[in-house]
Each structure stands twice: as structure tokens, then as C-alpha cells.
mmCIF file of C-alpha atoms and ligand atoms in Angstrom:
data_model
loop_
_atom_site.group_PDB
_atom_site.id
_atom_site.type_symbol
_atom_site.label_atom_id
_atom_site.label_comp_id
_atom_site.label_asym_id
_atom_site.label_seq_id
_atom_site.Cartn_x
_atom_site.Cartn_y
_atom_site.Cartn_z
ATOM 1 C CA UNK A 1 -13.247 -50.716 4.043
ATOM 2 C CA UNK A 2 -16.893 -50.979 4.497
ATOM 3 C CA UNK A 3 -17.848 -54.543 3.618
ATOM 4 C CA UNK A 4 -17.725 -56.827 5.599
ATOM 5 C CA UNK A 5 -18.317 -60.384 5.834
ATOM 6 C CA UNK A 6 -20.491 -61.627 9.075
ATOM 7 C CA UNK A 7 -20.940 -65.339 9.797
ATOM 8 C CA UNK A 8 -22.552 -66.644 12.821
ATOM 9 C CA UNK A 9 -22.308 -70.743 13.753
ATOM 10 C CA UNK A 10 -24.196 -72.071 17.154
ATOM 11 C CA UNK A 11 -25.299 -74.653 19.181
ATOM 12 C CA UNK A 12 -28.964 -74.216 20.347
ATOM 13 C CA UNK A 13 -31.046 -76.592 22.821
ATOM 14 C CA UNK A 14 -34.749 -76.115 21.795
ATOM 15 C CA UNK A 15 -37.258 -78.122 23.738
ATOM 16 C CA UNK A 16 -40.659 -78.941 22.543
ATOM 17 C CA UNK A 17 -40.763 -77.695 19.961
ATOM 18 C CA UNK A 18 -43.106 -77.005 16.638
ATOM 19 C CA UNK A 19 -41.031 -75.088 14.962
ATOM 20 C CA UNK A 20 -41.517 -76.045 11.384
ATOM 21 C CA UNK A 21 -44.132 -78.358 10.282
ATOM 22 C CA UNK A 22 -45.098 -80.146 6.941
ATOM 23 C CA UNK A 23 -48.160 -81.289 6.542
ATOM 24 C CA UNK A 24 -51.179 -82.198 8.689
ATOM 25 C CA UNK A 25 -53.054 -85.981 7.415
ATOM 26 C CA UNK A 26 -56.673 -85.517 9.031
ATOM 27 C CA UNK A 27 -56.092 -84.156 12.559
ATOM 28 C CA UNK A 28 -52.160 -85.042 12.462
ATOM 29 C CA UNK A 29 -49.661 -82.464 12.237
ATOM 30 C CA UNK A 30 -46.779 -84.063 11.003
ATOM 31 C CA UNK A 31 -42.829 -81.899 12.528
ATOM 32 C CA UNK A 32 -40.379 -81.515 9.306
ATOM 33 C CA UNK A 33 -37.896 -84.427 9.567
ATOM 34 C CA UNK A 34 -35.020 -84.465 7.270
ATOM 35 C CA UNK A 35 -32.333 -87.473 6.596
ATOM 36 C CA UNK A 36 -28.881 -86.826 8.599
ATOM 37 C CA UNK A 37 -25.693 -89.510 8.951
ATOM 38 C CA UNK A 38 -23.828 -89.861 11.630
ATOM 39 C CA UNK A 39 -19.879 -89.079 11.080
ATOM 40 C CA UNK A 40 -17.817 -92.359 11.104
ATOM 41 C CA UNK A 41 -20.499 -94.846 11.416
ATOM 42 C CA UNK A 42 -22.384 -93.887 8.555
ATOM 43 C CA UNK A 43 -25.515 -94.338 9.582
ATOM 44 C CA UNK A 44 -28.585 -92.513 8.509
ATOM 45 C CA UNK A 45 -31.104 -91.178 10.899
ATOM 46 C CA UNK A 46 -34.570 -89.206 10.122
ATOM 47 C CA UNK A 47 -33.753 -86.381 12.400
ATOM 48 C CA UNK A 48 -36.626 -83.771 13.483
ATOM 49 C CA UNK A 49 -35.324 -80.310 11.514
ATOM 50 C CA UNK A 50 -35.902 -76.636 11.079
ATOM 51 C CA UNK A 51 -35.718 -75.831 7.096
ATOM 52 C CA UNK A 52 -33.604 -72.079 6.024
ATOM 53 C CA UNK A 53 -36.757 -71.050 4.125
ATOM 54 C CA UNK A 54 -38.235 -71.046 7.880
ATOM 55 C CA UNK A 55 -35.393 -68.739 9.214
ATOM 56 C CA UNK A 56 -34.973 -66.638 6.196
ATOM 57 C CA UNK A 57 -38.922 -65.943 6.511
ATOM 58 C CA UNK A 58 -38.455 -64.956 10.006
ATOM 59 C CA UNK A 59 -35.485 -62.572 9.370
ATOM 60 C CA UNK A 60 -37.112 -61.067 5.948
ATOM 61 C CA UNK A 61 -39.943 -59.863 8.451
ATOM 62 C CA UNK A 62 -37.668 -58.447 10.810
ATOM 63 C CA UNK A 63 -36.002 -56.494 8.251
ATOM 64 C CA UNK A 64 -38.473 -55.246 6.667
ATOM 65 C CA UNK A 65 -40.124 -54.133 10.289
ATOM 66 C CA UNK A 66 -36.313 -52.867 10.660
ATOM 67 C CA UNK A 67 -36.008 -51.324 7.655
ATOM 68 C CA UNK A 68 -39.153 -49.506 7.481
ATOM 69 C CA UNK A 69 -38.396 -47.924 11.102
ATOM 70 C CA UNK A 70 -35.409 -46.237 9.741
ATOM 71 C CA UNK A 71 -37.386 -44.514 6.824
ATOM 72 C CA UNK A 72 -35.312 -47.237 4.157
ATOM 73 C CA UNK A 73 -38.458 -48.556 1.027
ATOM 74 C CA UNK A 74 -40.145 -52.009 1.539
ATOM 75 C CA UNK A 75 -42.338 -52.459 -1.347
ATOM 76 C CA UNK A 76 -46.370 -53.356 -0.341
ATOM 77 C CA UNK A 77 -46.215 -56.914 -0.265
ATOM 78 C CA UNK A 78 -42.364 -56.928 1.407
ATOM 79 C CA UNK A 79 -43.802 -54.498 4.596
ATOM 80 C CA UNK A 80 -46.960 -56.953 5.095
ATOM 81 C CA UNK A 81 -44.510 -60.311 5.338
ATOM 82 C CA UNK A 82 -45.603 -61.850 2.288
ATOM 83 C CA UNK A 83 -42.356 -62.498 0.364
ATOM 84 C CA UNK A 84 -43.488 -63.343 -3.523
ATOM 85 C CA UNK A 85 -40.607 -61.100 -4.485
ATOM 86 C CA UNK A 86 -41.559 -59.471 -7.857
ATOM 87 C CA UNK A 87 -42.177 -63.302 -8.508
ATOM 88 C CA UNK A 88 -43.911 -62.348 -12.135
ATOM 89 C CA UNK A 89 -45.603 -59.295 -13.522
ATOM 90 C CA UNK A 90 -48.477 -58.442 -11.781
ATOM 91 C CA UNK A 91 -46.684 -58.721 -8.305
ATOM 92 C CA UNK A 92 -44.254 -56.400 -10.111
ATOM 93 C CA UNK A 93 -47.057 -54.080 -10.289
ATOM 94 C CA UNK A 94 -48.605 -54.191 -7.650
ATOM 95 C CA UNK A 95 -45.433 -53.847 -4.800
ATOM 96 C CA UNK A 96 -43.718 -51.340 -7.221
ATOM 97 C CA UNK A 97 -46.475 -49.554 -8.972
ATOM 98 C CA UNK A 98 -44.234 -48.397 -12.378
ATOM 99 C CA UNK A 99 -44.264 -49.556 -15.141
ATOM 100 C CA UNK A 100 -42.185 -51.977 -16.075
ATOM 101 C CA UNK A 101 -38.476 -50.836 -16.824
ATOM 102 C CA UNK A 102 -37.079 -51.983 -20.992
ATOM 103 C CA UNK A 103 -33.740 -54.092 -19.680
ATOM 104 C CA UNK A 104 -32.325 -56.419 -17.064
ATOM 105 C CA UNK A 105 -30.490 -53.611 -15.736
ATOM 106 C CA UNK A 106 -32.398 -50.999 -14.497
ATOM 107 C CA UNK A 107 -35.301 -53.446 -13.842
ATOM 108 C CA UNK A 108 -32.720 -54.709 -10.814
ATOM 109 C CA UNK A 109 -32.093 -50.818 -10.313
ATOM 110 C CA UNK A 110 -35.808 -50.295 -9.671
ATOM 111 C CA UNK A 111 -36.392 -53.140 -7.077
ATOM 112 C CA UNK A 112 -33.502 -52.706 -5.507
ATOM 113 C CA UNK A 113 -33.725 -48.978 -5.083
ATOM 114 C CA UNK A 114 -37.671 -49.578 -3.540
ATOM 115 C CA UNK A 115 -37.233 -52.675 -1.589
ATOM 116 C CA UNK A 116 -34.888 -53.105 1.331
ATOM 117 C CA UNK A 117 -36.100 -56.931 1.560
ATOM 118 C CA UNK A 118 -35.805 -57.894 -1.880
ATOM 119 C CA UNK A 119 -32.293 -55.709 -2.116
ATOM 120 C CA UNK A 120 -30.846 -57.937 0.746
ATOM 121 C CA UNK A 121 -32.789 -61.374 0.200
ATOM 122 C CA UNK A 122 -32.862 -61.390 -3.716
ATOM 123 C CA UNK A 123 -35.704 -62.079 -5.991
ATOM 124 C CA UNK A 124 -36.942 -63.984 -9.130
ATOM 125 C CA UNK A 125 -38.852 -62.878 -11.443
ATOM 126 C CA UNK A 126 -40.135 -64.628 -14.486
ATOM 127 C CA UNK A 127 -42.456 -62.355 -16.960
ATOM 128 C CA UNK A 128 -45.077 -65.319 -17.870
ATOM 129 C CA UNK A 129 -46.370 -63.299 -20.425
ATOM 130 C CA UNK A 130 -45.109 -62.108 -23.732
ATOM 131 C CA UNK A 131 -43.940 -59.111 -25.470
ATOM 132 C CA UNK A 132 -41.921 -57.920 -22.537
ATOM 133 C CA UNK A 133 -38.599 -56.855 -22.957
ATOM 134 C CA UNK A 134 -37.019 -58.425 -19.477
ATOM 135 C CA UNK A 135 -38.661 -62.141 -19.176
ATOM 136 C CA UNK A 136 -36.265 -63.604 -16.355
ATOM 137 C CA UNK A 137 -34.024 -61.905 -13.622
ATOM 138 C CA UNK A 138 -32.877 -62.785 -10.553
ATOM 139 C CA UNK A 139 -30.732 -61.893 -7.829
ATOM 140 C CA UNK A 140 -29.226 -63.848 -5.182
ATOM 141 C CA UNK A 141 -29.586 -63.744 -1.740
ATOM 142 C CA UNK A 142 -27.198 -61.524 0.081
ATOM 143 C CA UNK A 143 -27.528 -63.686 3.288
ATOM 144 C CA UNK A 144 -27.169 -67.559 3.986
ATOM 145 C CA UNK A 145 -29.375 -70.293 6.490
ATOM 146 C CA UNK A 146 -29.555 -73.767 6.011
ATOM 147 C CA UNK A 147 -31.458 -76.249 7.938
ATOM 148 C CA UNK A 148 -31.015 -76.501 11.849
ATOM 149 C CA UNK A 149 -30.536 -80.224 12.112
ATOM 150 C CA UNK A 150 -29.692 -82.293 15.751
ATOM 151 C CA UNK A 151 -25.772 -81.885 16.763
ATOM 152 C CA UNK A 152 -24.025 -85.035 15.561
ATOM 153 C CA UNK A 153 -23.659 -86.292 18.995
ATOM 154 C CA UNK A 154 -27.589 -86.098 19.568
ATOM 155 C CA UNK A 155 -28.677 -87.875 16.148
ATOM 156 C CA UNK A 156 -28.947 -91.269 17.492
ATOM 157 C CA UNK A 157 -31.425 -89.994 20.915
ATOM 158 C CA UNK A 158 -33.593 -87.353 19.047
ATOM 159 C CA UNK A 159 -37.442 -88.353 18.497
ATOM 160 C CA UNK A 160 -40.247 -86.909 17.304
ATOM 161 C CA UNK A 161 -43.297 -87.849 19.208
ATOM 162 C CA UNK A 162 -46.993 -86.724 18.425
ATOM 163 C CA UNK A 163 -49.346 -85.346 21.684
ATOM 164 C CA UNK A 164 -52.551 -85.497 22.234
ATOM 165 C CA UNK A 165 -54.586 -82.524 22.318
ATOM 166 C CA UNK A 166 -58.578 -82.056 22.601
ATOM 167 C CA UNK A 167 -60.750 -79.335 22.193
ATOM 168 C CA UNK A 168 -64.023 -80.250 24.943
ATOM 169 C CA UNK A 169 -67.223 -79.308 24.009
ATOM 170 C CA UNK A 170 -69.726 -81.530 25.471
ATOM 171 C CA UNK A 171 -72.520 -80.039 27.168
ATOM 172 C CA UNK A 172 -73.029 -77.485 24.988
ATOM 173 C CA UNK A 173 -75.845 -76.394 22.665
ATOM 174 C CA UNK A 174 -73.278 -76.885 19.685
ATOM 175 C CA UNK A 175 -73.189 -80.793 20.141
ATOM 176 C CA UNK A 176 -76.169 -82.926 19.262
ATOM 177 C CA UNK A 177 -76.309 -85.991 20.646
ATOM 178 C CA UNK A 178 -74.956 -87.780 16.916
ATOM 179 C CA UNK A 179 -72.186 -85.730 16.674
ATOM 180 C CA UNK A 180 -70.671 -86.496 20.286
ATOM 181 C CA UNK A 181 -68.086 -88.677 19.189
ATOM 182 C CA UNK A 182 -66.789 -86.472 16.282
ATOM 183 C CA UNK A 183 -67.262 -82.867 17.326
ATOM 184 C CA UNK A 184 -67.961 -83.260 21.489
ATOM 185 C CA UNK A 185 -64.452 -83.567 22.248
ATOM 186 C CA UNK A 186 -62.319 -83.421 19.049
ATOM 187 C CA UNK A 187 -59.178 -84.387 19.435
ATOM 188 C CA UNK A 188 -55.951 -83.526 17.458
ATOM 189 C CA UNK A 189 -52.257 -84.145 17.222
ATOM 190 C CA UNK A 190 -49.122 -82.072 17.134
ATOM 191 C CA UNK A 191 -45.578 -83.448 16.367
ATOM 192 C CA UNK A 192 -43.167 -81.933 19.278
ATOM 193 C CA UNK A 193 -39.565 -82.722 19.462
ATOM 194 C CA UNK A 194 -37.137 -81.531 21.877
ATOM 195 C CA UNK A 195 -32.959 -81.258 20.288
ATOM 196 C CA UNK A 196 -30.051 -79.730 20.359
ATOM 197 C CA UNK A 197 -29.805 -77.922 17.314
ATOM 198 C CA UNK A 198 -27.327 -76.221 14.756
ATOM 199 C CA UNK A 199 -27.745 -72.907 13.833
ATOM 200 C CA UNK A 200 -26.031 -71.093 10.927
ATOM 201 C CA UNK A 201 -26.269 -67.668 8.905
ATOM 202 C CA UNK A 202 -23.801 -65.753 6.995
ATOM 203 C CA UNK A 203 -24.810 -62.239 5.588
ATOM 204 C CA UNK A 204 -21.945 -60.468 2.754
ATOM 205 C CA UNK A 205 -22.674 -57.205 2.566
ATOM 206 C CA UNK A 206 -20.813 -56.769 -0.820
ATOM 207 C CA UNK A 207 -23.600 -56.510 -3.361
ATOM 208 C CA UNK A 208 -26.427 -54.587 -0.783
ATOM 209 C CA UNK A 209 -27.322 -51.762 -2.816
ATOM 210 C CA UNK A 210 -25.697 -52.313 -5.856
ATOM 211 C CA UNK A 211 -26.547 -54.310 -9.005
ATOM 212 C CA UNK A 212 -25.235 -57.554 -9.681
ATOM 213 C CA UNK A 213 -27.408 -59.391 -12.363
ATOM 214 C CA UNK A 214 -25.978 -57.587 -15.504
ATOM 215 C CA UNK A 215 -22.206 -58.634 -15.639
ATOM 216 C CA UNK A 216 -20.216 -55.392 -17.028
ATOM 217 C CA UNK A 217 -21.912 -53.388 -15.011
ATOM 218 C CA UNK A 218 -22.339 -55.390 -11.821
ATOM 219 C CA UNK A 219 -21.537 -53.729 -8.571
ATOM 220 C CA UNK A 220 -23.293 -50.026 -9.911
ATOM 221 C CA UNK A 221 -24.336 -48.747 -6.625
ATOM 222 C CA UNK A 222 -28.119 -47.964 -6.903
ATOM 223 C CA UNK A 223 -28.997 -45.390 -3.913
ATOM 224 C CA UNK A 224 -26.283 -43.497 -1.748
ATOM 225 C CA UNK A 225 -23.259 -44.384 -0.101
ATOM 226 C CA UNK A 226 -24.730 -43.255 2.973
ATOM 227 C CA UNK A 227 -27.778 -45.562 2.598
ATOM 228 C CA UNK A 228 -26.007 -48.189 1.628
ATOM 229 C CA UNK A 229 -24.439 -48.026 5.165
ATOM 230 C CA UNK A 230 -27.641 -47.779 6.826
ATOM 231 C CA UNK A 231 -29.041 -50.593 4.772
ATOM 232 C CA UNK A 232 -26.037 -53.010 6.006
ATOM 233 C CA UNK A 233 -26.578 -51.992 9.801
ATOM 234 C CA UNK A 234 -30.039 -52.664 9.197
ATOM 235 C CA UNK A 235 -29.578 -56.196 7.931
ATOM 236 C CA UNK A 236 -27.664 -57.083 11.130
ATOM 237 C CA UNK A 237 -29.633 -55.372 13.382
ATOM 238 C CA UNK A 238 -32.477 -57.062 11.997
ATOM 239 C CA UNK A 239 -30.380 -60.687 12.644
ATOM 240 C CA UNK A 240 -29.133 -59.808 16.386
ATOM 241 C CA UNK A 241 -33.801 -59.120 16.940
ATOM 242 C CA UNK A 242 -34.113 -62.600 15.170
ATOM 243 C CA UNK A 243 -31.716 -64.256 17.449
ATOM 244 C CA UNK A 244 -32.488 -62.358 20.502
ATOM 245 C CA UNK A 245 -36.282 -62.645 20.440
ATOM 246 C CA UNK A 246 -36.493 -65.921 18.777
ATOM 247 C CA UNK A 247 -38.094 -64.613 15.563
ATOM 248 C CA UNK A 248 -38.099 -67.346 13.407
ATOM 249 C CA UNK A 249 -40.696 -70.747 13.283
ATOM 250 C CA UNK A 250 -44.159 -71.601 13.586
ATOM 251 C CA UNK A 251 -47.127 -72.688 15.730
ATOM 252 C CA UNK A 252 -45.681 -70.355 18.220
ATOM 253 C CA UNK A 253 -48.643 -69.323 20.075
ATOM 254 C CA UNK A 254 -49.403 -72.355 21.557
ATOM 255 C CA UNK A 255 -46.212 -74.213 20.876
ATOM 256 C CA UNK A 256 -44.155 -71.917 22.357
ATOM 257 C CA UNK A 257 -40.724 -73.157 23.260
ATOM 258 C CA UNK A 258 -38.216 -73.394 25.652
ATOM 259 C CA UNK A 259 -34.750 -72.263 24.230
ATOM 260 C CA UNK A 260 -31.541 -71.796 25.519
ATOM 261 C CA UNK A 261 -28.290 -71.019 23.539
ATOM 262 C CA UNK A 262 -25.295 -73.351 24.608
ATOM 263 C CA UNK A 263 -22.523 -71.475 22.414
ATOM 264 C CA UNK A 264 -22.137 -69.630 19.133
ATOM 265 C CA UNK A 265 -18.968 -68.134 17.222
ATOM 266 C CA UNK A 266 -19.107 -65.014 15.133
ATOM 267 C CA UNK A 267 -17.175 -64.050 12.820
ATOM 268 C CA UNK A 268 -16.247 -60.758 11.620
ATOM 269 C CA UNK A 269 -14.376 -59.956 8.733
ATOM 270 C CA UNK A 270 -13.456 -57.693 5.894
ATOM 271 C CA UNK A 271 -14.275 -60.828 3.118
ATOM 272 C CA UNK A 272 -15.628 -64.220 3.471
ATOM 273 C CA UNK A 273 -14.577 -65.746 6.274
ATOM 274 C CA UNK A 274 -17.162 -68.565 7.400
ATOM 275 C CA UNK A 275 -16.813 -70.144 11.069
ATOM 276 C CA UNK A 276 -16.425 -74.105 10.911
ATOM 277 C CA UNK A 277 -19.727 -76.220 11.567
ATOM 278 C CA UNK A 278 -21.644 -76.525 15.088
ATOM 279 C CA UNK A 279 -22.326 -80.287 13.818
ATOM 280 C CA UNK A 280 -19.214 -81.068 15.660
ATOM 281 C CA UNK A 281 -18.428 -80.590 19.151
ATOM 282 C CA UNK A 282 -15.139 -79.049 18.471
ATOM 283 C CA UNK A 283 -16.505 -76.646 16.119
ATOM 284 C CA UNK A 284 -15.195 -73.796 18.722
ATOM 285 C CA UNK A 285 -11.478 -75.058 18.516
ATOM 286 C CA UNK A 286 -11.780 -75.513 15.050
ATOM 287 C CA UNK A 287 -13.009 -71.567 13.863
ATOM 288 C CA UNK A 288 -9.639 -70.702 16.332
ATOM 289 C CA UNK A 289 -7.264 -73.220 14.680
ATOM 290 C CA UNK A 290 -8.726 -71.803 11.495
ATOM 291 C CA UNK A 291 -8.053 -68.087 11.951
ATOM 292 C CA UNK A 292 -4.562 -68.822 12.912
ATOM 293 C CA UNK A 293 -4.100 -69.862 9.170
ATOM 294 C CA UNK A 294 -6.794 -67.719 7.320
ATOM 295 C CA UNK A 295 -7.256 -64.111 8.784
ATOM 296 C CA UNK A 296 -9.604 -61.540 7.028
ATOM 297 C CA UNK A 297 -9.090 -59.319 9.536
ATOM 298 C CA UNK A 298 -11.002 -61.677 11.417
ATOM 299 C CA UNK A 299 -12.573 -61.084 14.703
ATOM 300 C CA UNK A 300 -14.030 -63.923 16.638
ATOM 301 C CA UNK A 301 -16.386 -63.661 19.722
ATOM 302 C CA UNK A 302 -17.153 -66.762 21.255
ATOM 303 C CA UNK A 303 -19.808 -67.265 23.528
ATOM 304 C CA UNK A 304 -19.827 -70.533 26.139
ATOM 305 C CA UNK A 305 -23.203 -70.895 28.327
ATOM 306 C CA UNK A 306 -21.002 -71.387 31.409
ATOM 307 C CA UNK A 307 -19.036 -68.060 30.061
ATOM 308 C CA UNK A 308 -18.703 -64.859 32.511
ATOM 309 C CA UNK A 309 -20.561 -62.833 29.299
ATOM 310 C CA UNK A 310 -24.481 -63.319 28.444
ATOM 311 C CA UNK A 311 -25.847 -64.286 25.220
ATOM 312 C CA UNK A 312 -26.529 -61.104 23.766
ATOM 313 C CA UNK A 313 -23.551 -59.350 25.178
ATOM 314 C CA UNK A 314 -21.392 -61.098 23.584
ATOM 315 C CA UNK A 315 -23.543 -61.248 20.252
ATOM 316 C CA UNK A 316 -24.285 -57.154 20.469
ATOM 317 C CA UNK A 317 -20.275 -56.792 20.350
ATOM 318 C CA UNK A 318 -20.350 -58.149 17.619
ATOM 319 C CA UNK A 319 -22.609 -56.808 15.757
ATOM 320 C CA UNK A 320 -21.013 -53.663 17.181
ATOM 321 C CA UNK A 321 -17.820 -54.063 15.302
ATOM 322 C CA UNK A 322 -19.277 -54.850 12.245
ATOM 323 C CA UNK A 323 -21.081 -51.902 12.542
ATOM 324 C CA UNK A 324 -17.971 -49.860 13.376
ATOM 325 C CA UNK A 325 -16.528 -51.365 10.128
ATOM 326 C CA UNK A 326 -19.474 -50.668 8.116
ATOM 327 C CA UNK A 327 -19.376 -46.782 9.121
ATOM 328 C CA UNK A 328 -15.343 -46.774 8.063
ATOM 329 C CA UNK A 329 -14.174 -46.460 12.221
HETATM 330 ZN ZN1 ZN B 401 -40.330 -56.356 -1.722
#
């Protein structure tokens, strides 16, 4: 048995953060906030929040970086972090460089067989133009995020609140004596929050190098068996690098944060098996009160910040036995 099914829920405590922002209105950087009710009372909050497109960029760049260390394809645009995805024709051309294949079926084959990223976070391509044979195809994701959103104990103290910055620059031949108010000491704000957030990602390692979009012949495997393996460890070797060196989010340079993981649950299995929600406190109980009535072959590791085992330890295990899995041990 060499899929497996690997599903990761957590509780993380980020403080200020700028993790994922929306827009900036003049010199005001406004922090992604996203509507969230509280269980029982019903009541809605506008809750600070990190989107999935945010953590799915960050772990598409880790895997290509991954991928590309262990001699697997990334097409051009993949390697360089720039995920259009064979989007439309000329980005077809350009990442790929052949022409472009006559049916839905070995146009997957082709991506697929070139791009590591694009095999393992799907695409969508629409032709635009026509006369082509293929003018839509897509392929879904093989891995899962949603947004991190405040634990549901936290929604009712989280804020958002913007700081001042200012960039001084009086005094200086750049500043006439007009412009002081403007340009002397500009001044700026950036949206931090500080939360307790959810985490979650799920990766099926099913479909990874095979096709999927044409439906008699989905599941063809497209490159070797061996590969295939090597592509699967990659994708959650790439995930354990996200976690452990906080990959993922923006504004990082000068917004760095301060994070530290209060628990997580992974799940490994030999089909789906997803752990319960972090929203809820109990969500630890709840993945062990689950696997006593659904069991994949399930094995849970469970990681508590007061716990004798560290962070990654307990996260590198496993990964470990998924990898084990993977490799038919
Ligand atoms: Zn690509």
C-alpha cells in the first residue's frame, strides 16, 4: 500500500502579526479579516485571518525548492515561485516549451510529467484563443488549507489594531523646506494582530503522478513508480520545512513574528482519514474518540506544548511513517 492519506489539524499562537494583508488605502495597510460565529451564541465577529491561497503559496515554493533538489521537473515559472499554472496558452509555452499536445489527455500527461508543482497543486488552463483542440482542463489540487481563523474561544478578545510607523528624513538634502510635512517624516500604517490561530492541511497522495482529468482513463500513472514515491516524500517533506521554518505569509521582513505551536494532531492513514477541527478546544479528544470508530490504519501523533516531545519531533515521526508507508515498509 503506498498511498496514503496525511492530515494535519493545530492550534498555533501567532503574535503580531502581518501575515496576510489586503489592501493598503493611502499609507494604510489594511490585515485580512474574515467573518467567523461563535458556536452556541451565534454571534458574528470580523476576526483578523490568514487566507489558504497564503499557505498554499508558501508550500508551492517549498516544493518546488524541494523538488528541484532531488533532480524531480519544475517548469520555468513553477522553480521562480510564480504559480500561473499553465493558466492559458502562452504560459503553456513558455514553462513547458512544446507544443501544444491534440487532447485533454496527454495535455495533463505533459504537465504533469514536467512539473512537480503543478502535478501536486493542480492547474487550470483555459486556451483563450481558438482553433485549439484542448480549450479547458484542469486538475485539482492534491493537497488541502483553508483559512487560519482565531480558536473559537478567542473570537470575542481578538483585534486588529493599526501602528504607527515613520520613515525620518528631516535634515537632509532630499527635503525642501515645502515638502516637510509630506515627505520629512512620512508616516505609515500597518495592521498587526496578535491570535491564537487554527491551522489545517491535508495532502492525498492518490492521484500524484497519475492522470485524473480524463475519466476512463483516470489514474494512468505518468512517470515511474519509483518517482512517484519520491514525488510523495517530497510533498511532505516540503510541508514538515513549511511548518518548521514558518514558510508561509507576508511582510515578513519587518513584520516578523513571534510563533509558538500549542498542539497539533496528525493523522496518518492508508485513505482519507481527516483529524476533527482545532476550532474547538476538544479537538484532541475528539480525533481519539474518532479513530476508535473509523480506523484507516490510522496513526495519530499528538503533540501538547507542555508534552515531554518537541514540536518537530513529534511532527518528523510522522512524517516518518508516512514515508515508511509510501516506500511499501
Ligand atoms: Zn509549473
Amino acid at each position: 500500500m503506498s498511498n496514503i492519506f496525511f492530515s494535519f489539524r493545530g492550534r498555533v499562537v501567532i503574535n503580531v502579526e502581518a501575515l496576510n494583508m489586503v489592501e493598503s488605502i493611502g499609507n494604510y495597510v489594511k490585515h485580512r479579516r474574515v467573518p467567523v460565529i461563535v458556536p452556541e451564541k451565534y454571534v458574528t465577529y470580523m476576526v483578523p485571518a490568514i487566507s489558504g491561497e497564503t499557505i498554499a503559496h508558501g508550500y508551492q515554493v517549498v516544493l518546488a525548492e524541494k523538488a528541484l533538489e532531488n533532480n524531480l521537473p519544475v517548469c520555468k515559472l513553477c522553480s521562480k515561485g510564480i504559480f500561473l499554472k499553465s493558466t492559458n496558452i502562452d504560459v503553456f509555452n513558455y514553462s513547458f516549451g512544446s507544443t501544444l499536445p491534440n487532447n485533454e489527455f496527454d495535455f495533463e500527461k505533459t504537465i504533469i510529467s514536467k512539473c512537480v508543482v503543478e502535478d501536486i497543486g493542480g492547474f487550470l488552463y483555459a486556451a483563450e484563443k481558438r482553433g485549439v483542440k484542448v480549450k479547458n482542463l484542469k486538475r485539482t489540487s492534491n493537497f488541502y488549507v483553508g483559512y487560519m481563523v482565531p480558536v473559537a474561544e478567542a473570537l470575542s478578545n481578538v483585534v486588529v489594531e493599526p501602528q504607527l510607523h515613520s520613515r525620518y528624513a528631516l535634515g537632509t538634502q532630499f527635503v525642501s523646506r515645502e515638502e516637510r510635512e509630506a515627505r520629512g517624516q512620512m508616516i505609515y500604517y500597518v495592521e498587526l494582530s496578535s491570535a491564537p490561530y487554527t491551522f489545517s492541511f491535508d495532502l492525498d497522495t492518490k492521484y500524484i503522478g497519475k492522470t485524473t482529468f480524463t475519466v476512463d482513463k483516470a489514474g494512468t500513472p505518468v512517470v515511474s513508480e519509483e518517482e512517484i514515491k519520491k514525488r510523495k516524500i517530497v510533498a511532505l517533506e516540503a510541508f514538515a520545512d513549511l511548518l518548521i521554518e514558518n514558510m508561509f505569509g507576508a511582510k515578513k521582513t519587518r513584520f516578523l513574528p513571534v510563533v509558538e505551536w500549542e498542539s497539533f494532531v496528525v493523522a496518518v492513514s492508508d485513505g482519507v482519514w481527516t483529524v476533527p477541527s482545532p476550532f474547538t478546544n476538544k479537538y484532541i479528544d475528539n480525533a481519539l474518540k474518532k479513530k476508535e470508530k473509523i480506523d484507516r490504519n490510522t496513526k495519530l501523533y499528538i503533540y501538547r506544548r507542555n508534552g515531554e516531545k518537541s514540536f518537530e519531533e513529534v511532527l518528523l515521526e510522522a512524517i516518518e511513517d508516512a514515508k515508511k508507508r509510501i516506500m511499501g515498509q
